Amino acid sequence: MEQKLNELVENCISKLKDCQNLNSLNSLKIELLGKNGELTQILRGLKDLPPQERPQAGKIINKTREQIEKLINEKEIVLIELELKNKLEQERIDITLPAAKVSRGGLHPQTIVRNRIIEIFTSMGYSIEDGPEIETEYYNFEALNIPDDHPAKDMQDTFFITDNFKHNIILRSQTSNTQIRVMEKTKPPIKMLNPGRVYRCDDIDATHSPMFHQIEGLVVDKGISMCDLNGTLSAFIKELFGEKTRARLRPSFFPFTEPSVEADASCPFCDSEGCKICKGVGWIEILGAGMVNPKVLENCDIDPDVYTGFAFGLGIDRITNILYGITDLRIPFENDIRFLKQFR
Amino acid sequence: MKVPLSWLKDFVDISDISPEDLAEKLTNIGFEIEEIQYLGQNIENVFTGKITKIKKHPNADKLVVCDLDMGKQTLTIVTGADNIKEGDIVPVATDGAILPCGKKIKSSALRGVTSQGMLCSGEELCIDDSVIEGAEVDGILILPHETELGQDIKTVMGLDDYVFDVSVTPNRPDCNSIYGIAREVGAVLGKKVNSPSLKYEINNTINNDIKVNVSNFDLCPRYMASRIKNAQIMPSPKWMRDRLRKVGIRAINNFADITNYVLIEIGQPMHAFDYRNIEGKTINVRMAKTSEKITALDEKSYSLKPDHLVIADGKKPIAIAGIMGGEYSSIALDTNDVIFESAIFARGNVRTTSRNLGLSSESSVRFTKGVDYWSCETGMKRALALVWELGCGKIVGGIIDIKQKEEKEKVIDVSINKINSLLGIEIPSQKIAEILNRLEIKTKIKGDTLSCVIPLFRTDLENHADIAEEIIRYYGYDKVGFTLPDTSSSIKIGVNKFYKAVEQTMQTLVGLGLYEILTYSFINKNWLIKLNFDKDDYRLNTIDLLNPLSEEYGSMRTTLIPNLLSVAAYNLNHKNNEFRLFELSRVYLPKKLPLKDLPQESNYLGAVICNEKDDFLTVKAIVENVLRDFGLNASYESSKEPFLHPGISADVKINGQKIGFLGAAHPSVLKNYDIDKTLYILELDYDKIWQHKKSITFKPLSKFQAIERDLAFLVKEEVPAQELIDHIQRSGGENLESVELFDVYKGAQIQKGYKSMAFSLVFRSHDTTLKDEDISKNIDKIIRGLKYKYNAELRS
């Protein structure tokens, strides 16, 4: 019997070698250990043995059984792993196929830039305010120290909606109307930003648009100085164009600020060496700014002997186009999906 | 403002500074140089030479060989020209020369004879008779006999000159003149500025017998008139014509040229009348009478109105004040008695009159910028000095000078402390005084007070901020420090919530695969007709512009739909066949037309979707995702929007209020836009969504197990799913946690005209584990209710 059992184990080992999948392993399991399996047969033969030999023989049979089970289990683990491996291999795909057409959309490049600018200023504690695009002449001109006969009105040809002399309703030509609206309802300290659409009677071409986007900034408090304006604009320009960028102020004129300046950034594309983008001069015009004209403060019932302030206004369209190298103002308004997909 | 440097040199020495450096200095004090033009650009190595001998060409009948004396050398040049003779002085393009047309000249053999250059015609040098007489003849340009030999042709023709195009800001009308710029140049270079020559002699034997009356001093604060007898009308001298040409003014005759010269040099527009045509020898500065007419120098007749200021003689208008003279009293070739006018006309009136009549001139453009007492008087004196210098008439004694008041230089007292604190830096008082003195602002310092005497030509200076600007633009913006405002007290928390919501909505849309677009706020009113609107639809009540660029941009939009469809059409035309686009921007809704009050400007969200895989439900998902950010659930009702497919469209409602719509575009609208694809559009009133927003409150989670039940019903096809869901929710009892429609089936096993809808219901209690019998009552109620209301049959 012992010999038989040994043969059984040998047989098992040799059959396991040939066993290539879980099915044949299962068959083998039944063949060896099942109800009609060989081991069961041997077990049944126990009753033919003399009683005193039976316990010993039973022990041996059980041991053999354990041995075979262990062998099968070991093989089973190997086979499961193998089958999984095969299955995964069959599922292999061509990972170089183009990605499926499920994807995020994107914001318009102008919004991306606007959000960046707003983030810079809101991180410095600016609030975001709003003003009407359809506005009275008072808020767009008079209150900003642009009287009816002032030549500054020639700087911007305005779209008119009504023609009632003096009390005309127009499309605002600048976001500066929001300065007045905010100063009328809020007393200093004021620290605000207003992004919005503005309109001027310019025929549409590569460098002109009848509608564009500005961001207005205004700070009014006790003791605000030109240095505060300079520091603010410099911080902004460095944040937007990179730490290496420098800001410079140049004298300019706006009726609602005095002194008035233009702020330039050293060209970040050529390190001020002179390139196509800065037209060879090494500087890029970024925005107009200045100290709030005392007359404007007076118009809003803010005492210019107590309070001073600065204001600035920048064109989002222009800055977007500079940042992305867009050379034609019309392209962003065409909204060609091939254009829109370039900005994420 | 065009400024030839040769003219500027009359007043200030700029010989030791390069044009580029000068441009930078001017830019730094607020006068941006938009262009530096070198007049002699592209003319190189062309010199004057005298033809000493003309010989026949040995090998060609039509060519001759010339010997040229170039001053320091001689050249041999072959030419085909036949208008030359020995002794002529001509321009010679020598070996290596470059001509304006881009042509390069080299020594080369012409039929066996070496030509060391080329003789030039006026045309080859790109000049005409206005530059030098004879430039337009067919053949070689023959220069005057006295021309020096071996000179650069640019010097001979006055082309060795730079012209700056200076951008003058509107607050500095005084700098719209050569002399005004010269003052600034003098101040920035620290150099003396020479006054223009105002020297002339008066002929006292005759009187200025013109009477001047000014009836409206508000519109004409000062009027000056002078008389020149024995005037000889002829072309002005070349130097004057050259200068006018460089600033873009055509020479006419000496008197017209003198007025233009003064306009450019001093910044004062002037006018010249023919004395003999001034009836009554009276000049009346008055408002035009109703239906008065004048034929102006442009030979057109203008009907005047009582708000137009005119210069009239005893009978009729002879000029539209500050804009243009009348033809009748203008200077003619036989004029021999001239009246010069130099006046101040209010810029506002000149502007409105000019706009009103559709007539403008160099003079009116200058007046609208503003002139002053100084330029008025200096201009007149300068004109007389030029008449005297040119010797073209006898100046009659006594300039008539009618003015509202004696204008005195105003004095502004400012605090030095205040200026320094506005600038944020400490500029020493002495430095401040020095800068202002250079600008002809006389100063006195008494403690903290700075007394400034403002010259008459600086009408822009009024307060301490103006003075601060004068100081800092000369002191240098590079000396301004860098600080950040100390306004921590002004920081308001949470004021930017709306803006943050907009950002969130945009991110949600982007996450759903939409791209943001930006379109003009303008629409073409006719586009609205393309949308099938009823006549009384409020969206046809657009706010229209009085002066639009064109009809296409004539009205402010009342809906985003036309622009969305246009952008869709644009993309489809460019074979971009798949897109999901949105715009979150304003529409403009008038309360009443014509506009009396400012309209409502509402933020709207619009989207257009063109994608084969997308359908109505995709667009609905977009709407629901947007609303979810605000804690909102919408209900949907069939929409009657005329531009939407009647069967595939819905109005979106929140708390019963319509906030927008979505659906497939109506085929007839698509046809109007030449679109042959299915498009889905949506528009939501974003401000209304914002108003309805709900804050989210946490609902405690139940610890107990849920029971799930699936129920399928057979109902008529037209029964809306939402109604069944609403009904189930209402009658499901307090333990009904959720209802979800998971299958809609029409087809083989279903009776025609019916559909099967399968719902998954989840019941859960907060207090106990539910048993089947706990919910069976609710299930029965749902089944009975649906049967009763919708004749819905439970499928088993």
mmCIF file with all atom_site columns, C-alpha atoms in Angstrom, chain A residues 52-204:
data_model
loop_
_atom_site.group_PDB
_atom_site.id
_atom_site.type_symbol
_atom_site.label_atom_id
_atom_site.label_alt_id
_atom_site.label_comp_id
_atom_site.label_asym_id
_atom_site.label_entity_id
_atom_site.label_seq_id
_atom_site.pdbx_PDB_ins_code
_atom_site.Cartn_x
_atom_site.Cartn_y
_atom_site.Cartn_z
_atom_site.occupancy
_atom_site.B_iso_or_equiv
_atom_site.pdbx_formal_charge
_atom_site.auth_seq_id
_atom_site.auth_comp_id
_atom_site.auth_asym_id
_atom_site.auth_atom_id
_atom_site.pdbx_PDB_model_num
ATOM 1   C CA . GLN A 1 52  ? -4.290  -3.038  14.276  1.00 0.00 ? 52  GLN A CA 1
ATOM 2   C CA . GLU A 1 53  ? -2.725  -1.805  11.049  1.00 0.00 ? 53  GLU A CA 1
ATOM 3   C CA . ARG A 1 54  ? -5.549  0.475   10.189  1.00 0.00 ? 54  ARG A CA 1
ATOM 4   C CA . PRO A 1 55  ? -4.566  3.537   12.289  1.00 0.00 ? 55  PRO A CA 1
ATOM 5   C CA . GLN A 1 56  ? -1.063  3.511   10.956  1.00 0.00 ? 56  GLN A CA 1
ATOM 6   C CA . ALA A 1 57  ? -2.245  3.078   7.377   1.00 0.00 ? 57  ALA A CA 1
ATOM 7   C CA . GLY A 1 58  ? -4.878  5.822   7.841   1.00 0.00 ? 58  GLY A CA 1
ATOM 8   C CA . LYS A 1 59  ? -2.163  8.164   9.035   1.00 0.00 ? 59  LYS A CA 1
ATOM 9   C CA . ILE A 1 60  ? -0.060  7.461   5.989   1.00 0.00 ? 60  ILE A CA 1
ATOM 10  C CA . ILE A 1 61  ? -3.008  7.941   3.658   1.00 0.00 ? 61  ILE A CA 1
ATOM 11  C CA . ASN A 1 62  ? -3.914  11.251  5.243   1.00 0.00 ? 62  ASN A CA 1
ATOM 12  C CA . LYS A 1 63  ? -0.357  12.405  5.036   1.00 0.00 ? 63  LYS A CA 1
ATOM 13  C CA . THR A 1 64  ? -0.298  11.517  1.374   1.00 0.00 ? 64  THR A CA 1
ATOM 14  C CA . ARG A 1 65  ? -3.563  13.324  0.898   1.00 0.00 ? 65  ARG A CA 1
ATOM 15  C CA . GLU A 1 66  ? -2.153  16.446  2.510   1.00 0.00 ? 66  GLU A CA 1
ATOM 16  C CA . GLN A 1 67  ? 0.921   16.132  0.379   1.00 0.00 ? 67  GLN A CA 1
ATOM 17  C CA . ILE A 1 68  ? -1.128  15.921  -2.815  1.00 0.00 ? 68  ILE A CA 1
ATOM 18  C CA . GLU A 1 69  ? -3.426  18.746  -1.795  1.00 0.00 ? 69  GLU A CA 1
ATOM 19  C CA . LYS A 1 70  ? -0.456  20.942  -1.089  1.00 0.00 ? 70  LYS A CA 1
ATOM 20  C CA . LEU A 1 71  ? 1.014   20.140  -4.491  1.00 0.00 ? 71  LEU A CA 1
ATOM 21  C CA . ILE A 1 72  ? -2.260  20.942  -6.219  1.00 0.00 ? 72  ILE A CA 1
ATOM 22  C CA . ASN A 1 73  ? -2.756  24.140  -4.264  1.00 0.00 ? 73  ASN A CA 1
ATOM 23  C CA . GLU A 1 74  ? 0.718   25.292  -5.110  1.00 0.00 ? 74  GLU A CA 1
ATOM 24  C CA . LYS A 1 75  ? 0.071   24.550  -8.738  1.00 0.00 ? 75  LYS A CA 1
ATOM 25  C CA . GLU A 1 76  ? -3.246  26.328  -8.547  1.00 0.00 ? 76  GLU A CA 1
ATOM 26  C CA . ILE A 1 77  ? -1.628  29.568  -7.361  1.00 0.00 ? 77  ILE A CA 1
ATOM 27  C CA . VAL A 1 78  ? 0.872   29.351  -10.199 1.00 0.00 ? 78  VAL A CA 1
ATOM 28  C CA . LEU A 1 79  ? -1.876  28.715  -12.739 1.00 0.00 ? 79  LEU A CA 1
ATOM 29  C CA . ILE A 1 80  ? -4.103  31.561  -11.481 1.00 0.00 ? 80  ILE A CA 1
ATOM 30  C CA . GLU A 1 81  ? -1.236  33.940  -11.816 1.00 0.00 ? 81  GLU A CA 1
ATOM 31  C CA . LEU A 1 82  ? -0.478  32.581  -15.263 1.00 0.00 ? 82  LEU A CA 1
ATOM 32  C CA . GLU A 1 83  ? -4.053  32.896  -16.451 1.00 0.00 ? 83  GLU A CA 1
ATOM 33  C CA . LEU A 1 84  ? -4.285  36.464  -15.163 1.00 0.00 ? 84  LEU A CA 1
ATOM 34  C CA . LYS A 1 85  ? -1.077  37.257  -16.911 1.00 0.00 ? 85  LYS A CA 1
ATOM 35  C CA . ASN A 1 86  ? -2.432  35.779  -20.156 1.00 0.00 ? 86  ASN A CA 1
ATOM 36  C CA . LYS A 1 87  ? -5.697  37.634  -19.800 1.00 0.00 ? 87  LYS A CA 1
ATOM 37  C CA . LEU A 1 88  ? -3.926  40.945  -19.252 1.00 0.00 ? 88  LEU A CA 1
ATOM 38  C CA . GLU A 1 89  ? -1.659  40.215  -22.171 1.00 0.00 ? 89  GLU A CA 1
ATOM 39  C CA . GLN A 1 90  ? -4.663  39.662  -24.404 1.00 0.00 ? 90  GLN A CA 1
ATOM 40  C CA . GLU A 1 91  ? -6.164  42.929  -23.256 1.00 0.00 ? 91  GLU A CA 1
ATOM 41  C CA . ARG A 1 92  ? -3.072  44.879  -24.241 1.00 0.00 ? 92  ARG A CA 1
ATOM 42  C CA . ILE A 1 93  ? -3.940  47.914  -26.390 1.00 0.00 ? 93  ILE A CA 1
ATOM 43  C CA . ASP A 1 94  ? -2.035  50.275  -28.613 1.00 0.00 ? 94  ASP A CA 1
ATOM 44  C CA . ILE A 1 95  ? -1.287  53.039  -26.169 1.00 0.00 ? 95  ILE A CA 1
ATOM 45  C CA . THR A 1 96  ? -0.104  55.256  -28.982 1.00 0.00 ? 96  THR A CA 1
ATOM 46  C CA . LEU A 1 97  ? -3.607  55.600  -30.425 1.00 0.00 ? 97  LEU A CA 1
ATOM 47  C CA . PRO A 1 98  ? -4.910  59.209  -30.197 1.00 0.00 ? 98  PRO A CA 1
ATOM 48  C CA . ALA A 1 99  ? -6.731  60.068  -26.973 1.00 0.00 ? 99  ALA A CA 1
ATOM 49  C CA . ALA A 1 100 ? -10.499 59.832  -26.953 1.00 0.00 ? 100 ALA A CA 1
ATOM 50  C CA . LYS A 1 101 ? -12.430 63.009  -27.642 1.00 0.00 ? 101 LYS A CA 1
ATOM 51  C CA . VAL A 1 102 ? -13.516 63.473  -24.041 1.00 0.00 ? 102 VAL A CA 1
ATOM 52  C CA . SER A 1 103 ? -11.773 66.565  -22.784 1.00 0.00 ? 103 SER A CA 1
ATOM 53  C CA . ARG A 1 104 ? -12.168 69.757  -20.882 1.00 0.00 ? 104 ARG A CA 1
ATOM 54  C CA . GLY A 1 105 ? -12.994 72.904  -22.750 1.00 0.00 ? 105 GLY A CA 1
ATOM 55  C CA . GLY A 1 106 ? -11.163 76.120  -22.089 1.00 0.00 ? 106 GLY A CA 1
ATOM 56  C CA . LEU A 1 107 ? -11.486 79.761  -21.243 1.00 0.00 ? 107 LEU A CA 1
ATOM 57  C CA . HIS A 1 108 ? -10.969 82.520  -23.761 1.00 0.00 ? 108 HIS A CA 1
ATOM 58  C CA . PRO A 1 109 ? -7.368  83.762  -23.537 1.00 0.00 ? 109 PRO A CA 1
ATOM 59  C CA . GLN A 1 110 ? -8.624  87.180  -22.470 1.00 0.00 ? 110 GLN A CA 1
ATOM 60  C CA . THR A 1 111 ? -10.450 85.667  -19.527 1.00 0.00 ? 111 THR A CA 1
ATOM 61  C CA . ILE A 1 112 ? -7.350  83.707  -18.575 1.00 0.00 ? 112 ILE A CA 1
ATOM 62  C CA . VAL A 1 113 ? -5.330  86.914  -18.538 1.00 0.00 ? 113 VAL A CA 1
ATOM 63  C CA . ARG A 1 114 ? -8.086  88.879  -16.821 1.00 0.00 ? 114 ARG A CA 1
ATOM 64  C CA . ASN A 1 115 ? -8.298  86.250  -14.085 1.00 0.00 ? 115 ASN A CA 1
ATOM 65  C CA . ARG A 1 116 ? -4.538  86.373  -13.616 1.00 0.00 ? 116 ARG A CA 1
ATOM 66  C CA . ILE A 1 117 ? -4.560  90.150  -13.274 1.00 0.00 ? 117 ILE A CA 1
ATOM 67  C CA . ILE A 1 118 ? -7.509  90.064  -10.901 1.00 0.00 ? 118 ILE A CA 1
ATOM 68  C CA . GLU A 1 119 ? -5.831  87.414  -8.800  1.00 0.00 ? 119 GLU A CA 1
ATOM 69  C CA . ILE A 1 120 ? -2.722  89.555  -8.453  1.00 0.00 ? 120 ILE A CA 1
ATOM 70  C CA . PHE A 1 121 ? -4.718  92.519  -7.200  1.00 0.00 ? 121 PHE A CA 1
ATOM 71  C CA . THR A 1 122 ? -7.213  90.632  -5.058  1.00 0.00 ? 122 THR A CA 1
ATOM 72  C CA . SER A 1 123 ? -4.253  89.025  -3.323  1.00 0.00 ? 123 SER A CA 1
ATOM 73  C CA . MET A 1 124 ? -3.235  92.595  -2.453  1.00 0.00 ? 124 MET A CA 1
ATOM 74  C CA . GLY A 1 125 ? -6.673  93.168  -0.953  1.00 0.00 ? 125 GLY A CA 1
ATOM 75  C CA . TYR A 1 126 ? -8.539  94.853  -3.795  1.00 0.00 ? 126 TYR A CA 1
ATOM 76  C CA . SER A 1 127 ? -12.297 94.431  -4.020  1.00 0.00 ? 127 SER A CA 1
ATOM 77  C CA . ILE A 1 128 ? -14.008 93.884  -7.341  1.00 0.00 ? 128 ILE A CA 1
ATOM 78  C CA . GLU A 1 129 ? -16.591 96.449  -8.306  1.00 0.00 ? 129 GLU A CA 1
ATOM 79  C CA . ASP A 1 130 ? -18.909 96.898  -11.224 1.00 0.00 ? 130 ASP A CA 1
ATOM 80  C CA . GLY A 1 131 ? -20.181 99.796  -13.272 1.00 0.00 ? 131 GLY A CA 1
ATOM 81  C CA . PRO A 1 132 ? -22.612 100.224 -16.151 1.00 0.00 ? 132 PRO A CA 1
ATOM 82  C CA . GLU A 1 133 ? -21.450 100.035 -19.749 1.00 0.00 ? 133 GLU A CA 1
ATOM 83  C CA . ILE A 1 134 ? -24.335 102.202 -20.858 1.00 0.00 ? 134 ILE A CA 1
ATOM 84  C CA . GLU A 1 135 ? -23.610 105.367 -18.989 1.00 0.00 ? 135 GLU A CA 1
ATOM 85  C CA . THR A 1 136 ? -24.421 109.051 -18.755 1.00 0.00 ? 136 THR A CA 1
ATOM 86  C CA . GLU A 1 137 ? -21.985 111.627 -20.035 1.00 0.00 ? 137 GLU A CA 1
ATOM 87  C CA . TYR A 1 138 ? -21.629 112.873 -16.470 1.00 0.00 ? 138 TYR A CA 1
ATOM 88  C CA . TYR A 1 139 ? -19.967 109.695 -15.196 1.00 0.00 ? 139 TYR A CA 1
ATOM 89  C CA . ASN A 1 140 ? -17.938 109.093 -18.318 1.00 0.00 ? 140 ASN A CA 1
ATOM 90  C CA . PHE A 1 141 ? -16.697 112.666 -18.797 1.00 0.00 ? 141 PHE A CA 1
ATOM 91  C CA . GLU A 1 142 ? -17.744 115.515 -16.514 1.00 0.00 ? 142 GLU A CA 1
ATOM 92  C CA . ALA A 1 143 ? -17.192 113.864 -13.159 1.00 0.00 ? 143 ALA A CA 1
ATOM 93  C CA . LEU A 1 144 ? -13.809 112.719 -14.445 1.00 0.00 ? 144 LEU A CA 1
ATOM 94  C CA . ASN A 1 145 ? -12.830 116.336 -15.126 1.00 0.00 ? 145 ASN A CA 1
ATOM 95  C CA . ILE A 1 146 ? -13.497 116.091 -18.849 1.00 0.00 ? 146 ILE A CA 1
ATOM 96  C CA . PRO A 1 147 ? -15.802 119.060 -19.466 1.00 0.00 ? 147 PRO A CA 1
ATOM 97  C CA . ASP A 1 148 ? -17.851 119.385 -22.610 1.00 0.00 ? 148 ASP A CA 1
ATOM 98  C CA . ASP A 1 149 ? -15.447 121.612 -24.489 1.00 0.00 ? 149 ASP A CA 1
ATOM 99  C CA . HIS A 1 150 ? -12.296 119.877 -23.342 1.00 0.00 ? 150 HIS A CA 1
ATOM 100 C CA . PRO A 1 151 ? -9.938  118.618 -26.027 1.00 0.00 ? 151 PRO A CA 1
ATOM 101 C CA . ALA A 1 152 ? -9.580  115.351 -24.123 1.00 0.00 ? 152 ALA A CA 1
ATOM 102 C CA . LYS A 1 153 ? -12.926 114.433 -25.605 1.00 0.00 ? 153 LYS A CA 1
ATOM 103 C CA . ASP A 1 154 ? -11.179 114.264 -28.951 1.00 0.00 ? 154 ASP A CA 1
ATOM 104 C CA . MET A 1 155 ? -8.996  111.472 -27.666 1.00 0.00 ? 155 MET A CA 1
ATOM 105 C CA . GLN A 1 156 ? -11.902 109.109 -27.800 1.00 0.00 ? 156 GLN A CA 1
ATOM 106 C CA . ASP A 1 157 ? -14.804 109.257 -30.126 1.00 0.00 ? 157 ASP A CA 1
ATOM 107 C CA . THR A 1 158 ? -17.750 107.974 -28.274 1.00 0.00 ? 158 THR A CA 1
ATOM 108 C CA . PHE A 1 159 ? -20.848 105.990 -29.263 1.00 0.00 ? 159 PHE A CA 1
ATOM 109 C CA . PHE A 1 160 ? -23.982 107.968 -28.478 1.00 0.00 ? 160 PHE A CA 1
ATOM 110 C CA . ILE A 1 161 ? -27.392 106.553 -27.646 1.00 0.00 ? 161 ILE A CA 1
ATOM 111 C CA . THR A 1 162 ? -29.309 109.747 -26.950 1.00 0.00 ? 162 THR A CA 1
ATOM 112 C CA . ASP A 1 163 ? -28.705 113.271 -28.100 1.00 0.00 ? 163 ASP A CA 1
ATOM 113 C CA . ASN A 1 164 ? -30.183 115.472 -25.391 1.00 0.00 ? 164 ASN A CA 1
ATOM 114 C CA . PHE A 1 165 ? -27.228 117.821 -25.057 1.00 0.00 ? 165 PHE A CA 1
ATOM 115 C CA . LYS A 1 166 ? -25.237 117.434 -21.851 1.00 0.00 ? 166 LYS A CA 1
ATOM 116 C CA . HIS A 1 167 ? -27.419 114.642 -20.471 1.00 0.00 ? 167 HIS A CA 1
ATOM 117 C CA . ASN A 1 168 ? -26.607 112.195 -23.182 1.00 0.00 ? 168 ASN A CA 1
ATOM 118 C CA . ILE A 1 169 ? -26.548 108.482 -22.637 1.00 0.00 ? 169 ILE A CA 1
ATOM 119 C CA . ILE A 1 170 ? -23.512 106.900 -24.226 1.00 0.00 ? 170 ILE A CA 1
ATOM 120 C CA . LEU A 1 171 ? -21.470 103.719 -24.278 1.00 0.00 ? 171 LEU A CA 1
ATOM 121 C CA . ARG A 1 172 ? -18.695 104.248 -21.759 1.00 0.00 ? 172 ARG A CA 1
ATOM 122 C CA . SER A 1 173 ? -15.355 104.877 -23.383 1.00 0.00 ? 173 SER A CA 1
ATOM 123 C CA . GLN A 1 174 ? -13.384 103.789 -20.329 1.00 0.00 ? 174 GLN A CA 1
ATOM 124 C CA . THR A 1 175 ? -13.941 101.861 -17.114 1.00 0.00 ? 175 THR A CA 1
ATOM 125 C CA . SER A 1 176 ? -13.097 105.028 -15.153 1.00 0.00 ? 176 SER A CA 1
ATOM 126 C CA . ASN A 1 177 ? -16.818 105.707 -14.699 1.00 0.00 ? 177 ASN A CA 1
ATOM 127 C CA . THR A 1 178 ? -16.673 103.039 -12.016 1.00 0.00 ? 178 THR A CA 1
ATOM 128 C CA . GLN A 1 179 ? -14.225 105.191 -10.035 1.00 0.00 ? 179 GLN A CA 1
ATOM 129 C CA . ILE A 1 180 ? -16.926 107.823 -9.680  1.00 0.00 ? 180 ILE A CA 1
ATOM 130 C CA . ARG A 1 181 ? -19.698 105.345 -8.946  1.00 0.00 ? 181 ARG A CA 1
ATOM 131 C CA . VAL A 1 182 ? -17.641 103.677 -6.233  1.00 0.00 ? 182 VAL A CA 1
ATOM 132 C CA . MET A 1 183 ? -16.433 106.945 -4.682  1.00 0.00 ? 183 MET A CA 1
ATOM 133 C CA . GLU A 1 184 ? -19.993 108.236 -4.569  1.00 0.00 ? 184 GLU A CA 1
ATOM 134 C CA . LYS A 1 185 ? -21.261 105.294 -2.574  1.00 0.00 ? 185 LYS A CA 1
ATOM 135 C CA . THR A 1 186 ? -18.172 104.315 -0.563  1.00 0.00 ? 186 THR A CA 1
ATOM 136 C CA . LYS A 1 187 ? -16.076 106.630 1.541   1.00 0.00 ? 187 LYS A CA 1
ATOM 137 C CA . PRO A 1 188 ? -12.326 106.023 1.799   1.00 0.00 ? 188 PRO A CA 1
ATOM 138 C CA . PRO A 1 189 ? -10.399 103.880 2.339   1.00 0.00 ? 189 PRO A CA 1
ATOM 139 C CA . ILE A 1 190 ? -11.125 102.476 -1.120  1.00 0.00 ? 190 ILE A CA 1
ATOM 140 C CA . LYS A 1 191 ? -9.123  99.803  -2.853  1.00 0.00 ? 191 LYS A CA 1
ATOM 141 C CA . MET A 1 192 ? -10.976 98.504  -5.852  1.00 0.00 ? 192 MET A CA 1
ATOM 142 C CA . LEU A 1 193 ? -10.697 96.896  -9.240  1.00 0.00 ? 193 LEU A CA 1
ATOM 143 C CA . ASN A 1 194 ? -13.200 96.893  -12.085 1.00 0.00 ? 194 ASN A CA 1
ATOM 144 C CA . PRO A 1 195 ? -12.876 94.742  -15.173 1.00 0.00 ? 195 PRO A CA 1
ATOM 145 C CA . GLY A 1 196 ? -15.272 95.537  -17.979 1.00 0.00 ? 196 GLY A CA 1
ATOM 146 C CA . ARG A 1 197 ? -16.130 96.266  -21.568 1.00 0.00 ? 197 ARG A CA 1
ATOM 147 C CA . VAL A 1 198 ? -15.564 99.700  -23.101 1.00 0.00 ? 198 VAL A CA 1
ATOM 148 C CA . TYR A 1 199 ? -16.443 101.150 -26.477 1.00 0.00 ? 199 TYR A CA 1
ATOM 149 C CA . ARG A 1 200 ? -14.947 103.618 -28.937 1.00 0.00 ? 200 ARG A CA 1
ATOM 150 C CA . CYS A 1 201 ? -15.891 104.557 -32.484 1.00 0.00 ? 201 CYS A CA 1
ATOM 151 C CA . ASP A 1 202 ? -12.966 102.845 -34.147 1.00 0.00 ? 202 ASP A CA 1
ATOM 152 C CA . ASP A 1 203 ? -13.386 100.955 -37.370 1.00 0.00 ? 203 ASP A CA 1
ATOM 153 C CA . ILE A 1 204 ? -12.424 97.331  -37.064 1.00 0.00 ? 204 ILE A CA 1
#
